[in-house]
PDB file of C-alpha atoms and ligand atoms in Angstrom:
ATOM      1  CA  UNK A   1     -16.468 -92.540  -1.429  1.00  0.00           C
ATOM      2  CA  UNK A   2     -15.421 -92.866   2.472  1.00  0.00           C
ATOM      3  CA  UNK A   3     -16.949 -90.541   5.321  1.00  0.00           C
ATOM      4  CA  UNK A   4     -13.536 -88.650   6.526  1.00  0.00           C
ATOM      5  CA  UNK A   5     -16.119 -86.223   8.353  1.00  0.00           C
ATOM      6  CA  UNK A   6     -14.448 -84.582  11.462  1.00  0.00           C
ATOM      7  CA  UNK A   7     -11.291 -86.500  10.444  1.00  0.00           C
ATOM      8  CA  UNK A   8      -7.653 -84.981  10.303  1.00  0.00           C
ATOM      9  CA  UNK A   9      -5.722 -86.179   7.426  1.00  0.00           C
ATOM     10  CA  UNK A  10      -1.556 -85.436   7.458  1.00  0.00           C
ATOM     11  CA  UNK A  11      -0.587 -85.161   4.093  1.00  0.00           C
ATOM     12  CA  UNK A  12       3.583 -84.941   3.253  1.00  0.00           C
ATOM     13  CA  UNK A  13       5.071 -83.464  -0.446  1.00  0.00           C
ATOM     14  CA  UNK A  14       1.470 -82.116  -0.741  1.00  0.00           C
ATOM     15  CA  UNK A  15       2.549 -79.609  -3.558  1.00  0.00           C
ATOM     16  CA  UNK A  16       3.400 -82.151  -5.972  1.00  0.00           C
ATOM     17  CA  UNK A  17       1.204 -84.347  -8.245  1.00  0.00           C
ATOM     18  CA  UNK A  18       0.161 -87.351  -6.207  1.00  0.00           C
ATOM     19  CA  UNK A  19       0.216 -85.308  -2.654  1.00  0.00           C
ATOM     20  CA  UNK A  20      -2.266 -82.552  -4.011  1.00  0.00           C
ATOM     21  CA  UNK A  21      -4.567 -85.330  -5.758  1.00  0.00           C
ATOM     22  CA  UNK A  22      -4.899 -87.157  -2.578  1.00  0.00           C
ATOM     23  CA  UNK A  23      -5.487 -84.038  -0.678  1.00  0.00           C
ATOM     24  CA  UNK A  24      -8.355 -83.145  -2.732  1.00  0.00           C
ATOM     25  CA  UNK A  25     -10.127 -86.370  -3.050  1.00  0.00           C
ATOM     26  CA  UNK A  26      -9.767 -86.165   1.166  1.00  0.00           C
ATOM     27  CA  UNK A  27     -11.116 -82.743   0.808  1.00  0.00           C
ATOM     28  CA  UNK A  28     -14.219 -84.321  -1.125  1.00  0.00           C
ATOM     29  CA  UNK A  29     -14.498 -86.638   1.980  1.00  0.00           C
ATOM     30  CA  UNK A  30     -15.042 -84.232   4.020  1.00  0.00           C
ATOM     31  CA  UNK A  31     -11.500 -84.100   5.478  1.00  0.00           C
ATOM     32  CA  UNK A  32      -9.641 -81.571   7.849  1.00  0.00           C
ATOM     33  CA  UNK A  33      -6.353 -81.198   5.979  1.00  0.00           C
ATOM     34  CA  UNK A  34      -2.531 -80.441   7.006  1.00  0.00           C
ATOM     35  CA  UNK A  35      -0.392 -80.554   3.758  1.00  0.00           C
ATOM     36  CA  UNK A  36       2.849 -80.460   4.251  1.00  0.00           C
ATOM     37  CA  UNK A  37       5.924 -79.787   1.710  1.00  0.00           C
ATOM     38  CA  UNK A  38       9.010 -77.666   1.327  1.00  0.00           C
ATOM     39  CA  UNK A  39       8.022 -74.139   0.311  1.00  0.00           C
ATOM     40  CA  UNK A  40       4.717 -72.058   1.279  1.00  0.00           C
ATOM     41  CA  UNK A  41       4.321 -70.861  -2.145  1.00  0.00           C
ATOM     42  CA  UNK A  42       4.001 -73.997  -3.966  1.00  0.00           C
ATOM     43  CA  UNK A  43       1.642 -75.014  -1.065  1.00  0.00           C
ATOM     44  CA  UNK A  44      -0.707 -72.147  -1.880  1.00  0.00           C
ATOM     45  CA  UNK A  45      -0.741 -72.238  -5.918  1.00  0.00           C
ATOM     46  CA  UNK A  46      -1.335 -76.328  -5.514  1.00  0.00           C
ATOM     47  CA  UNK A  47      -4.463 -76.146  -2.744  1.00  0.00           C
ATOM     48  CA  UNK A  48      -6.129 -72.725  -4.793  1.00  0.00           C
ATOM     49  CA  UNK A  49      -5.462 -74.812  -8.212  1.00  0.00           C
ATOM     50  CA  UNK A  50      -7.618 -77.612  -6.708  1.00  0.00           C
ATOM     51  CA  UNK A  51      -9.351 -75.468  -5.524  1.00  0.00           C
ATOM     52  CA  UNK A  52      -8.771 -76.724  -1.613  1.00  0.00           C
ATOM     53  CA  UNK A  53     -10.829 -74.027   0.255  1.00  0.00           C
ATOM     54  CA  UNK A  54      -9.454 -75.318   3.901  1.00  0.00           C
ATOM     55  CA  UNK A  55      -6.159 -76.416   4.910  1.00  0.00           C
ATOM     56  CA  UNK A  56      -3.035 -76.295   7.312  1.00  0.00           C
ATOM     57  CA  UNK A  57      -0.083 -75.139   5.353  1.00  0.00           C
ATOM     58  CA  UNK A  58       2.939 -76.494   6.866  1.00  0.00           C
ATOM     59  CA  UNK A  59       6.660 -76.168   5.058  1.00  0.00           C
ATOM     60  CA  UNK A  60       8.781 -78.788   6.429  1.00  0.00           C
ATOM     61  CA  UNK A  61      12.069 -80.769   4.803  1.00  0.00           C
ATOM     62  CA  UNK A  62      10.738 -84.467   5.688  1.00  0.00           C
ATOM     63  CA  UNK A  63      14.972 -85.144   5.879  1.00  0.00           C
ATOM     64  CA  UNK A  64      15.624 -82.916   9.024  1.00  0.00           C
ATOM     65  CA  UNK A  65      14.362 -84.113  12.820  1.00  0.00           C
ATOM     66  CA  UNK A  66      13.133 -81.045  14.263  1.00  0.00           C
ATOM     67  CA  UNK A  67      11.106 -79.914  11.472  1.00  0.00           C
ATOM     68  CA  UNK A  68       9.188 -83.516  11.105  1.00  0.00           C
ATOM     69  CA  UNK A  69       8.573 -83.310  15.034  1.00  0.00           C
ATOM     70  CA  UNK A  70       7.218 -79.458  14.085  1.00  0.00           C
ATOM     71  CA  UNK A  71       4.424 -80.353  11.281  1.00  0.00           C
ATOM     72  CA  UNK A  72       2.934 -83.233  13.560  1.00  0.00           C
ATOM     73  CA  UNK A  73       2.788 -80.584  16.841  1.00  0.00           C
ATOM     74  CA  UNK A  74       1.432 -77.927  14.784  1.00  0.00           C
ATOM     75  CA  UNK A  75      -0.956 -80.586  13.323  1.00  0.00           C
ATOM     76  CA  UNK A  76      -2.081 -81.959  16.648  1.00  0.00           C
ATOM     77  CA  UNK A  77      -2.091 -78.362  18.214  1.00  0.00           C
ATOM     78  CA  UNK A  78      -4.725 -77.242  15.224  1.00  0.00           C
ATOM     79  CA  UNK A  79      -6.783 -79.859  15.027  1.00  0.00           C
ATOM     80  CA  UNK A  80      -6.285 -82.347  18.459  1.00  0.00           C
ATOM     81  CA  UNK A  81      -5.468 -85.691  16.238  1.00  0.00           C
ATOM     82  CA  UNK A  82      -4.284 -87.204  13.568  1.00  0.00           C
ATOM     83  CA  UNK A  83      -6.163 -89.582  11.906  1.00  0.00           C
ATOM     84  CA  UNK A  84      -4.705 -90.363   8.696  1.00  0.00           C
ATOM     85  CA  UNK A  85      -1.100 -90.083   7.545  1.00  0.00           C
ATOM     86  CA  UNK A  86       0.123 -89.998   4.224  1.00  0.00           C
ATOM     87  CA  UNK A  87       4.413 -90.547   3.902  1.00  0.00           C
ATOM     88  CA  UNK A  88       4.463 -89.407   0.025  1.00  0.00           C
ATOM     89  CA  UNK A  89       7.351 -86.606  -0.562  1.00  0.00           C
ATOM     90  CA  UNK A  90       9.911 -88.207  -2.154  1.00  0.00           C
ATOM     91  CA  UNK A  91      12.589 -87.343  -4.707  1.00  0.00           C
ATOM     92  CA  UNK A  92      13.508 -89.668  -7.860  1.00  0.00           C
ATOM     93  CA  UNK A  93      17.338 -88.664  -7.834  1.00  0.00           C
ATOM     94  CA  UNK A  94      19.852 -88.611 -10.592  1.00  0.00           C
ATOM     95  CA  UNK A  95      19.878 -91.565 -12.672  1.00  0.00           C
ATOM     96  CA  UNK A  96      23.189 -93.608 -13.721  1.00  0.00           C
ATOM     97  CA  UNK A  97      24.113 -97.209 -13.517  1.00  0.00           C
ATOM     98  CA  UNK A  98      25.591 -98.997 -10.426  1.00  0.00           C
ATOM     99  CA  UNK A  99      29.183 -98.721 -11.833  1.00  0.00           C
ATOM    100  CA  UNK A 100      28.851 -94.476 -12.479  1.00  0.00           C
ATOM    101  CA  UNK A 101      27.091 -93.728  -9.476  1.00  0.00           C
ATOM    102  CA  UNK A 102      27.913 -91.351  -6.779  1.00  0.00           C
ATOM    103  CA  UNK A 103      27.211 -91.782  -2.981  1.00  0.00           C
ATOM    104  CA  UNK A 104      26.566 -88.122  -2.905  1.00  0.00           C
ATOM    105  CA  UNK A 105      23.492 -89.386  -4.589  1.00  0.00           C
ATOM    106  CA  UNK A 106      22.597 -92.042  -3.356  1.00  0.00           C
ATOM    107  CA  UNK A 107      22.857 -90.205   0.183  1.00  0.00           C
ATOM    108  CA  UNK A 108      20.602 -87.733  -1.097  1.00  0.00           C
ATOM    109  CA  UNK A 109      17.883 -89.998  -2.155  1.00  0.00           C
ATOM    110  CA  UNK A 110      17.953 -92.307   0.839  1.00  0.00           C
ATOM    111  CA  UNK A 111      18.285 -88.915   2.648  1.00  0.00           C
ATOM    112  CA  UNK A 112      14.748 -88.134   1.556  1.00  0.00           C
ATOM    113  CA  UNK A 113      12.361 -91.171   0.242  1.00  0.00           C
ATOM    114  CA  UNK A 114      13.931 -93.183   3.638  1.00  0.00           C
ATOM    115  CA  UNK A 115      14.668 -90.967   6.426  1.00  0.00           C
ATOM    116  CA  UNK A 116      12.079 -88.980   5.388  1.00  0.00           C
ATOM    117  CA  UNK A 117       9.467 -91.525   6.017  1.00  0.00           C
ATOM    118  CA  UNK A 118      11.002 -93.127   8.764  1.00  0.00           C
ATOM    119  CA  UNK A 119      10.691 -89.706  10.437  1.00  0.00           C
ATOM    120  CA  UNK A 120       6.974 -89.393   9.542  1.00  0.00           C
ATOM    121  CA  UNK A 121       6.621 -92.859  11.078  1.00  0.00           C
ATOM    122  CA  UNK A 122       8.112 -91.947  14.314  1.00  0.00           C
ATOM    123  CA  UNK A 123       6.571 -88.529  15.123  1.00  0.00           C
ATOM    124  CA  UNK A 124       2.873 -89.415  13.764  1.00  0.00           C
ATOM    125  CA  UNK A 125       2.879 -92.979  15.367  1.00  0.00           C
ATOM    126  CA  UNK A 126       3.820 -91.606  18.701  1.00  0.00           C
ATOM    127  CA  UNK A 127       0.684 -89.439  18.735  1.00  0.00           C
ATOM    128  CA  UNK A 128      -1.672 -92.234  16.669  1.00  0.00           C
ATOM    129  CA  UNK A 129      -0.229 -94.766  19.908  1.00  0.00           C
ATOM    130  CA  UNK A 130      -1.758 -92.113  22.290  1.00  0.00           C
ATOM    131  CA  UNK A 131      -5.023 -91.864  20.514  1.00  0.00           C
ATOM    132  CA  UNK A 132      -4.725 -95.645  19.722  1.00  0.00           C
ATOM    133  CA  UNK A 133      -5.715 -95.635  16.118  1.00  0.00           C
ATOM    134  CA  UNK A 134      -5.110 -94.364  12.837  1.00  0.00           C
ATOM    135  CA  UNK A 135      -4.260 -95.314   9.451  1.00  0.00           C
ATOM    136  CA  UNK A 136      -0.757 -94.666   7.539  1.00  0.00           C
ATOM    137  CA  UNK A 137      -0.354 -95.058   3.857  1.00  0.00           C
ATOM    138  CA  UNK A 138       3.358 -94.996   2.781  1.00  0.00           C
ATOM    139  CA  UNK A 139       3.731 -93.981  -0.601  1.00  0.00           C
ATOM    140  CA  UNK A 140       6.635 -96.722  -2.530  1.00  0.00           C
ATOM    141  CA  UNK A 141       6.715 -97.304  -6.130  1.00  0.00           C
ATOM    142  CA  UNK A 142       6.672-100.706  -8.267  1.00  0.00           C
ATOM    143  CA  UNK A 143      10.096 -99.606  -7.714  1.00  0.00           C
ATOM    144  CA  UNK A 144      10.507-100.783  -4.070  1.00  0.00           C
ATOM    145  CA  UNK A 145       9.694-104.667  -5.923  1.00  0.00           C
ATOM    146  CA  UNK A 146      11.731-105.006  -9.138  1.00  0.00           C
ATOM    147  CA  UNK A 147      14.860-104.025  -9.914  1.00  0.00           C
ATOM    148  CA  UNK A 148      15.477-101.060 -12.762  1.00  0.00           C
ATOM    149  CA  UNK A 149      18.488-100.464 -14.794  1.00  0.00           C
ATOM    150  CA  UNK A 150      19.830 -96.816 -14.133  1.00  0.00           C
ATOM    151  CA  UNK A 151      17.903 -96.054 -10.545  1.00  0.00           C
ATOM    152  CA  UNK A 152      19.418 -98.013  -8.049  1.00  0.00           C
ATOM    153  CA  UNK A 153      19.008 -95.236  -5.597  1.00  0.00           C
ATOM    154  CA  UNK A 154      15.153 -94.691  -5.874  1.00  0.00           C
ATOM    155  CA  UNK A 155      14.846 -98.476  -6.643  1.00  0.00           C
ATOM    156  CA  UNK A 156      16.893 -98.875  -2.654  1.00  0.00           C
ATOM    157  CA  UNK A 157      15.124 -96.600  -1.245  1.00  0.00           C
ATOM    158  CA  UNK A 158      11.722 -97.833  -2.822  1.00  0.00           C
ATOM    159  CA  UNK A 159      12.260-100.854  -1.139  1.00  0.00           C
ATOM    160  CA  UNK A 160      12.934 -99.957   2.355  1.00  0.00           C
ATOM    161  CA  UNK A 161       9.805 -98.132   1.960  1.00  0.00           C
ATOM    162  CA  UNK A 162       7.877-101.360   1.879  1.00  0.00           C
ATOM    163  CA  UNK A 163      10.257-102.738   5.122  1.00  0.00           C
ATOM    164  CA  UNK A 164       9.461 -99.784   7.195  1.00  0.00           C
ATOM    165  CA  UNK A 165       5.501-100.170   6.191  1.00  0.00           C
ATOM    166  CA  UNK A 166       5.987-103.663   7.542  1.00  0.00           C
ATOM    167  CA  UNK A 167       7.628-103.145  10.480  1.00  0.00           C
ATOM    168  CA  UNK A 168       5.322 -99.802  11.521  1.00  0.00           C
ATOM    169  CA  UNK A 169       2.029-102.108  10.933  1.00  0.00           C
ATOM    170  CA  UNK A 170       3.526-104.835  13.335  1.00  0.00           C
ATOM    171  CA  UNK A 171       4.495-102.191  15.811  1.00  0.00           C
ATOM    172  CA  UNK A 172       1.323-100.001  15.393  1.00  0.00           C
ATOM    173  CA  UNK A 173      -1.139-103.432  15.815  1.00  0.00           C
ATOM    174  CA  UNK A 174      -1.862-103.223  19.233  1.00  0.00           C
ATOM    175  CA  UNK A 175      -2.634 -99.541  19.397  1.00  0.00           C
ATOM    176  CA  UNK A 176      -5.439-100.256  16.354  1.00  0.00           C
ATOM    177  CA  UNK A 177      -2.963 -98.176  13.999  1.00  0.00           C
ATOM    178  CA  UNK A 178      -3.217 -99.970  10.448  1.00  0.00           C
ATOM    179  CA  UNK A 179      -0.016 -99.237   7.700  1.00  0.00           C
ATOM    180  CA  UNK A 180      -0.117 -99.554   4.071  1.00  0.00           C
ATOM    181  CA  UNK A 181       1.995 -99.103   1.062  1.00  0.00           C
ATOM    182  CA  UNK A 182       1.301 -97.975  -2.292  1.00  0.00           C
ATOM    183  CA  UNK A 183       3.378 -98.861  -5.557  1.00  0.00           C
ATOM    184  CA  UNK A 184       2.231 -97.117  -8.557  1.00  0.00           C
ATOM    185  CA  UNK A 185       4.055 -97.609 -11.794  1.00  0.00           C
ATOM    186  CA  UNK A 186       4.895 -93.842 -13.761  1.00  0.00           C
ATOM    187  CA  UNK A 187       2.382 -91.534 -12.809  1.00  0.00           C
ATOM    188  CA  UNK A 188       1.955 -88.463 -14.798  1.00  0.00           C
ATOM    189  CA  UNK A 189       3.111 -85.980 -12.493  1.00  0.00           C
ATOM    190  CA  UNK A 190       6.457 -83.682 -12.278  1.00  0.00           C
ATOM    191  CA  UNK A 191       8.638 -86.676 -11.377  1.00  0.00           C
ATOM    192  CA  UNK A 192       8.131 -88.342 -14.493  1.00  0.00           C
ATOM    193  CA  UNK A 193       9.232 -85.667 -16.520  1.00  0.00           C
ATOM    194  CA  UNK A 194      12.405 -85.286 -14.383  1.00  0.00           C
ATOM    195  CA  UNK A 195      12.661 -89.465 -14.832  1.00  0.00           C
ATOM    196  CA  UNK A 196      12.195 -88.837 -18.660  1.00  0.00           C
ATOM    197  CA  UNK A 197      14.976 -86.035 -18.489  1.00  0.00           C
ATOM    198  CA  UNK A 198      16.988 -88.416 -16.815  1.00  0.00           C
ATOM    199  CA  UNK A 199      16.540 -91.007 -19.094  1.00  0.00           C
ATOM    200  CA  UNK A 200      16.828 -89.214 -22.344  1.00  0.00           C
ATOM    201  CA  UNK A 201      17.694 -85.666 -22.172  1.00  0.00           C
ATOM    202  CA  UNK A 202      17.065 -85.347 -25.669  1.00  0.00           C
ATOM    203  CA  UNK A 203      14.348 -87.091 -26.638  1.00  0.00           C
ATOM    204  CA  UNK A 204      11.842 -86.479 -23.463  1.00  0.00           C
ATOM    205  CA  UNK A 205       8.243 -87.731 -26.091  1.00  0.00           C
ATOM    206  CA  UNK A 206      10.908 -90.469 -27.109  1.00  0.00           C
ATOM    207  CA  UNK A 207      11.327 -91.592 -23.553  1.00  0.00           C
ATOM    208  CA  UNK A 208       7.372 -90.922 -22.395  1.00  0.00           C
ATOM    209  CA  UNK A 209       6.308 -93.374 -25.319  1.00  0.00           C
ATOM    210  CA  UNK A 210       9.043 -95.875 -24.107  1.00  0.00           C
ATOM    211  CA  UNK A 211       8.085 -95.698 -20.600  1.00  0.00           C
ATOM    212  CA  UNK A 212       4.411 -96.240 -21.213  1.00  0.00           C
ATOM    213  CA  UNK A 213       4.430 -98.694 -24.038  1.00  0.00           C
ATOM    214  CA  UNK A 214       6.187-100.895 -20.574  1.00  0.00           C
ATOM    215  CA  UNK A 215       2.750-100.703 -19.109  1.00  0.00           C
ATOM    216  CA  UNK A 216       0.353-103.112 -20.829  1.00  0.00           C
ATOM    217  CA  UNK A 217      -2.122-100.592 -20.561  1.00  0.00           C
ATOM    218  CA  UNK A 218      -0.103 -98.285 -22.461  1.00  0.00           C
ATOM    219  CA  UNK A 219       0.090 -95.561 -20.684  1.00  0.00           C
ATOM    220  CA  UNK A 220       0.768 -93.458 -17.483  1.00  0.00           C
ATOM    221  CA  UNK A 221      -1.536 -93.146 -14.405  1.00  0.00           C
ATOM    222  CA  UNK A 222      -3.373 -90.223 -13.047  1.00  0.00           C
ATOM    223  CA  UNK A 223      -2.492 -88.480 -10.243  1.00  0.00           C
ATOM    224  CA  UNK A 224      -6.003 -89.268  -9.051  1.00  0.00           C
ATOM    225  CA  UNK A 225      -5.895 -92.532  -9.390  1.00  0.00           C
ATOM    226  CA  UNK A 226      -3.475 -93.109  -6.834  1.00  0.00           C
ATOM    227  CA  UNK A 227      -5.439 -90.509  -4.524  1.00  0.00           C
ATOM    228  CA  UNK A 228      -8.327 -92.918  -4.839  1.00  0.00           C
ATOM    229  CA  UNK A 229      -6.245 -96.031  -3.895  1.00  0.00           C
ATOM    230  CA  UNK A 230      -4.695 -94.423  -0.905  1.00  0.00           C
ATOM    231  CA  UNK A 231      -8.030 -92.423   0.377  1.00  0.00           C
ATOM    232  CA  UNK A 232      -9.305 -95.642   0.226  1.00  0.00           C
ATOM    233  CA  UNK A 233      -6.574 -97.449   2.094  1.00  0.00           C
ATOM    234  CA  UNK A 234      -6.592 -94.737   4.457  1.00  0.00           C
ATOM    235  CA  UNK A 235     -10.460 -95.074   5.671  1.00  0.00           C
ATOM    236  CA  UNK A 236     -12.079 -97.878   8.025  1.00  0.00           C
ATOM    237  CA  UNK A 237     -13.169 -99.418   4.501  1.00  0.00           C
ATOM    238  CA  UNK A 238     -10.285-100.688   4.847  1.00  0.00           C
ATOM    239  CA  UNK A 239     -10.382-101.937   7.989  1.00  0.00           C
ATOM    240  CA  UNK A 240      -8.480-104.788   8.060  1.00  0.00           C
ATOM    241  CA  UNK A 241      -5.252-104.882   5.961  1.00  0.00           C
ATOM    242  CA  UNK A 242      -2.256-103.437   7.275  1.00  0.00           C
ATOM    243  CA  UNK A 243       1.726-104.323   6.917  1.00  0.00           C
ATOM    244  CA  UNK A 244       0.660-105.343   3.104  1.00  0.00           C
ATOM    245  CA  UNK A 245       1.382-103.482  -0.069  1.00  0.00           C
ATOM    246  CA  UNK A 246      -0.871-102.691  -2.995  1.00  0.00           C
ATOM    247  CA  UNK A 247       0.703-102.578  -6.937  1.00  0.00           C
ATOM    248  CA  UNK A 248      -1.444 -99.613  -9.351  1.00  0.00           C
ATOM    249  CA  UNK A 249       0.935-100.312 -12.177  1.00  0.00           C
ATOM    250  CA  UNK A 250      -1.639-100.970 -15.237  1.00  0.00           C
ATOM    251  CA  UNK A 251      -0.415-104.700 -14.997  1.00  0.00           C
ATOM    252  CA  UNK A 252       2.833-104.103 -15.283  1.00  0.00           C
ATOM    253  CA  UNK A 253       3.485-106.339 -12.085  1.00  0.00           C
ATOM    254  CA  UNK A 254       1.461-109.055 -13.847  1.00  0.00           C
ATOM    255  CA  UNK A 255       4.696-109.092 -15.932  1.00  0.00           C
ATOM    256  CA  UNK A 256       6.606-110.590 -13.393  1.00  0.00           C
ATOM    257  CA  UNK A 257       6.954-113.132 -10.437  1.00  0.00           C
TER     258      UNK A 257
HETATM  259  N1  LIG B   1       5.279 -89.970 -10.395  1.00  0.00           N
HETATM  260  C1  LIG B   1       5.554 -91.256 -10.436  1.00  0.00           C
HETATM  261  O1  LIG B   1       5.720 -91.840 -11.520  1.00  0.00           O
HETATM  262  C2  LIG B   1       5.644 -92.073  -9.166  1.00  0.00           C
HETATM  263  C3  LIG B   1       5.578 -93.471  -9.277  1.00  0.00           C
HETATM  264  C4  LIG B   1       5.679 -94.231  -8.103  1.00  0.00           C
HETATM  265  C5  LIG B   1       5.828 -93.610  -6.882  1.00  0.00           C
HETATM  266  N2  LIG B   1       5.902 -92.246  -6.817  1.00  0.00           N
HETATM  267  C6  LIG B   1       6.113 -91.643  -5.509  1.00  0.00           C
HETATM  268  O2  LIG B   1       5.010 -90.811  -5.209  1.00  0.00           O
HETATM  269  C7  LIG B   1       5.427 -89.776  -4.318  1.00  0.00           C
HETATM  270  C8  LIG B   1       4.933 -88.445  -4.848  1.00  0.00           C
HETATM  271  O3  LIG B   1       5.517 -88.237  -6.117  1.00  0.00           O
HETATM  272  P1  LIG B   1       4.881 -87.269  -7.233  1.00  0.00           P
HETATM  273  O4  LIG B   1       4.787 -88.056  -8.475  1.00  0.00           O
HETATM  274  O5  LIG B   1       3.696 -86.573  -6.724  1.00  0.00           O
HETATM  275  O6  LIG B   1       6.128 -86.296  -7.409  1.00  0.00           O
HETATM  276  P2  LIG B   1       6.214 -84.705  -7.274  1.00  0.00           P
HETATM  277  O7  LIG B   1       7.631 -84.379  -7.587  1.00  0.00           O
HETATM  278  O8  LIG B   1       5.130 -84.078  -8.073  1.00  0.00           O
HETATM  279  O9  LIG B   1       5.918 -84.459  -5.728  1.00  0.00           O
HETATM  280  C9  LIG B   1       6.847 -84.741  -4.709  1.00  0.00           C
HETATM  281  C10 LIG B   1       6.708 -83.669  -3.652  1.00  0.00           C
HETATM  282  O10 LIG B   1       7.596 -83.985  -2.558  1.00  0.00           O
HETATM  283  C11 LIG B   1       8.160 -82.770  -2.118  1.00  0.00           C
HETATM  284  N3  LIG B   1       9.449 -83.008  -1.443  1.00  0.00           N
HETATM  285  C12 LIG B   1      10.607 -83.466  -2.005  1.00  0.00           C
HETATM  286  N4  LIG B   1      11.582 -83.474  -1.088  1.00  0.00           N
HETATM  287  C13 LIG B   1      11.028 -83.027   0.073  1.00  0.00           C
HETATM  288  C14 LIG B   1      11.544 -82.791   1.375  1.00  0.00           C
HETATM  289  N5  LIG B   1      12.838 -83.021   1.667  1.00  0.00           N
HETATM  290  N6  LIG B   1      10.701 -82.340   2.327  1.00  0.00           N
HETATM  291  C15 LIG B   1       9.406 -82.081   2.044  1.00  0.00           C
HETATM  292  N7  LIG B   1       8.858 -82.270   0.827  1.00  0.00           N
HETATM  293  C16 LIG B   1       9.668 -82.731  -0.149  1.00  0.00           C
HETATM  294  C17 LIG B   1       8.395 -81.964  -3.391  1.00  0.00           C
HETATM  295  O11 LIG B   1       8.574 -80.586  -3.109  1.00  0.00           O
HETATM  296  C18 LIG B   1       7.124 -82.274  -4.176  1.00  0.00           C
HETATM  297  O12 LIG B   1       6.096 -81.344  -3.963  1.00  0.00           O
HETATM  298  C19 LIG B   1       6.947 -89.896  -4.208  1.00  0.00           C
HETATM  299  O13 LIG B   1       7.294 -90.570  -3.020  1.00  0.00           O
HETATM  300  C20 LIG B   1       7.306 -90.722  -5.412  1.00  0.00           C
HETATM  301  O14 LIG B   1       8.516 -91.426  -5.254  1.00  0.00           O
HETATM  302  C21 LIG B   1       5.792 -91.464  -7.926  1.00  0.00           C
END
């Protein structure tokens, strides 16, 4: 466990599996919280089901310009800083190979898990260069370092995921702002059931098994245990890595180069 004490942790798609884990191991911490994600609502059933007792609720879509510039103001004008980021909403798109694709899609995806975070980037590191520090963990997938037959969107957008992280911890250096990526294999969270739907419409327990049995410890993470990677990441722990990117995959990255 860190100290986040008096510390003001930015938290995007905070409604959904891995964003509501991570705000509640933060909240453990000690953390001042502003979740962010599209619709009040699921906001409020996510924070009382973790049972969050203090938080900014912020609805935002992470695609458009003027509403990513609104949930860092209204962050800064609550609480006076930002200390920690966390770039995690993201969308898994419709799956199909290269060859049936549509750019509609692809658009869509790139729309959201890259602009999305690229926006997040710009607004939060403006006000992290000001106070000249802060951390940044940007949420990719094992998906953003191997390729995967069927999600060539999310795999594309994955990946630029891990070139923004690089290029925001060389351009956040000298202002002591550290950035970090993430990439968890399946997690067992909302998006994996829309990835098993996607998969297999059919046979969803058929596709679960088929996903995990890929991991050679058999099975999907917890929501939490990403929350624990990135709280970690996020706090002077970690002091001294930034631009790099860590794999929570069950070994599944062991299988390859
Ligand atoms: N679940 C997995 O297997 C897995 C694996 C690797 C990486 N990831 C990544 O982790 C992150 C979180 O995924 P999750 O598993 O918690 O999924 P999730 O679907 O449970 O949560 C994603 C959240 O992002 C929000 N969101 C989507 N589009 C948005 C937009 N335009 N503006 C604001 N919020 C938006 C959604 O409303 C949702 O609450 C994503 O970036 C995802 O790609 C997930």
């Amino acid at each position: 466990m860190s100290d986040f004490s008096n510390k003001v942790v930015l938290i995007t798609g905070a409604a959904g599996g891995i964003g509501i884990a991570t705000a509640k191991s933060f909240a453990e911490q000690g953390a001042k919280l502003a979740l962010v994600d599209l619709n009040k609502e699921d906001l409020e059933k996510a924070v009382t089901k973790a049972g969050i007792s203090d938080a900014l609720l912020l609805t935002a879509d992470v695609t458009k310009e003027e509403e990513v510039k609104k949930y860092v103001d209204d962050t800064v004008e609550k609480y006076g800083k930002i200390d920690s980021f966390v770039n995690n909403a993201g969308i898994n798109g419709d799956f199909a190979n290269i060859v049936d694709q549509t750019v509609t899609n692809l658009k869509n995806v790139l729309d959201v898990n890259v602009v999305g975070v690229f926006l997040g980037l710009k607004y939060v590191m403006k006000v992290m260069i000001d106070q000249k520090q802060g951390s940044i963990v940007n949420v990719a997938s094992n998906g953003g370092l191997l390729g995967a037959p069927g999600m060539s969107t999310y795999v594309a957008s994955k990946h630029a995921v891990i070139a923004l992280n690089k290029t925001a911890a060389l351009e956040g250096a000298d202002f002591g702002i550290r950035s970090v990526a993430v990439c968890p294999s399946g997690v067992d969270t909302q998006m994996m059931r829309s990835i098993e739907r996607n998969a297999m419409p059919d046979k969803v327990d058929e596709a679960k098994a088929t996903f995990e049995a890929s991991v050679p410890m058999n099975r999907y993470a917890e929501a939490s245990e990403i929350a624990d990677l990135i709280t970690f990441l996020a706090s002077e722990k970690a002091s001294f890595i930034s631009g790099s990117y860590y794999r929570i995959d069950g070994g599944q990255g062991a299988t390859s180069v």
